[in-house]
XYZ file of C-alpha atoms in Angstrom:
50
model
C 28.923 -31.157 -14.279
C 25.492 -29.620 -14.732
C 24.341 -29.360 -11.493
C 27.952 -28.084 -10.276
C 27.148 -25.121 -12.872
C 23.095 -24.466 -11.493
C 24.715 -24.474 -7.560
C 27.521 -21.722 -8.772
C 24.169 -19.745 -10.666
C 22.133 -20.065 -7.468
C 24.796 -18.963 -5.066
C 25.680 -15.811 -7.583
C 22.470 -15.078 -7.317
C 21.793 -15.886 -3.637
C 25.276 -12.884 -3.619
C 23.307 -10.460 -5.790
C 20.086 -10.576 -3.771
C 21.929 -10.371 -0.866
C 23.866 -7.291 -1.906
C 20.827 -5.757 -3.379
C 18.998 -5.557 -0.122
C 22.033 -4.689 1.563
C 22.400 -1.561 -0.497
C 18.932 -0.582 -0.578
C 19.206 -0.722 3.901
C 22.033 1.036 3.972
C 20.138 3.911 1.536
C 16.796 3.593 3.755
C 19.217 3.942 6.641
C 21.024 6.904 5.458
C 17.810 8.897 4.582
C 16.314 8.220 7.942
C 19.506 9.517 9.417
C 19.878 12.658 7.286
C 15.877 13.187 7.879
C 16.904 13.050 11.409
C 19.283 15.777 10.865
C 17.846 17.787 9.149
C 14.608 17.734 11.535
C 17.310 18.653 14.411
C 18.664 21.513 12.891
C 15.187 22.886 11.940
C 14.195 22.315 15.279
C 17.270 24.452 16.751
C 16.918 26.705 14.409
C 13.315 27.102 15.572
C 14.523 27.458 19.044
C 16.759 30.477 18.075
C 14.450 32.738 16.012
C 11.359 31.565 18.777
């Protein structure tokens, strides 16, 4: 019974971890993207005024 209970506690946590590092990708992923935007525009808007 006890060890059914510490394999249900690891594999939460094995879930939390997981979804922890998902989420922080997906943020480190979306501000590389929007950076890359953002660069683009400034760069076209560069090209118009130059």
């Amino acid at each position: 019974m006890r060890t059914a209970t510490l394999q249900n506690q690891g594999q939460a946590r094995v879930r939390r971890t997981a979804s922890k590092k998902s989420n922080s990708f997906i943020k480190l992923t979306f501000s590389i993207l929007s950076a890359f935007i953002v660069y683009q525009t400034f760069i076209s808007v560069m090209g118009l005024i130059g």
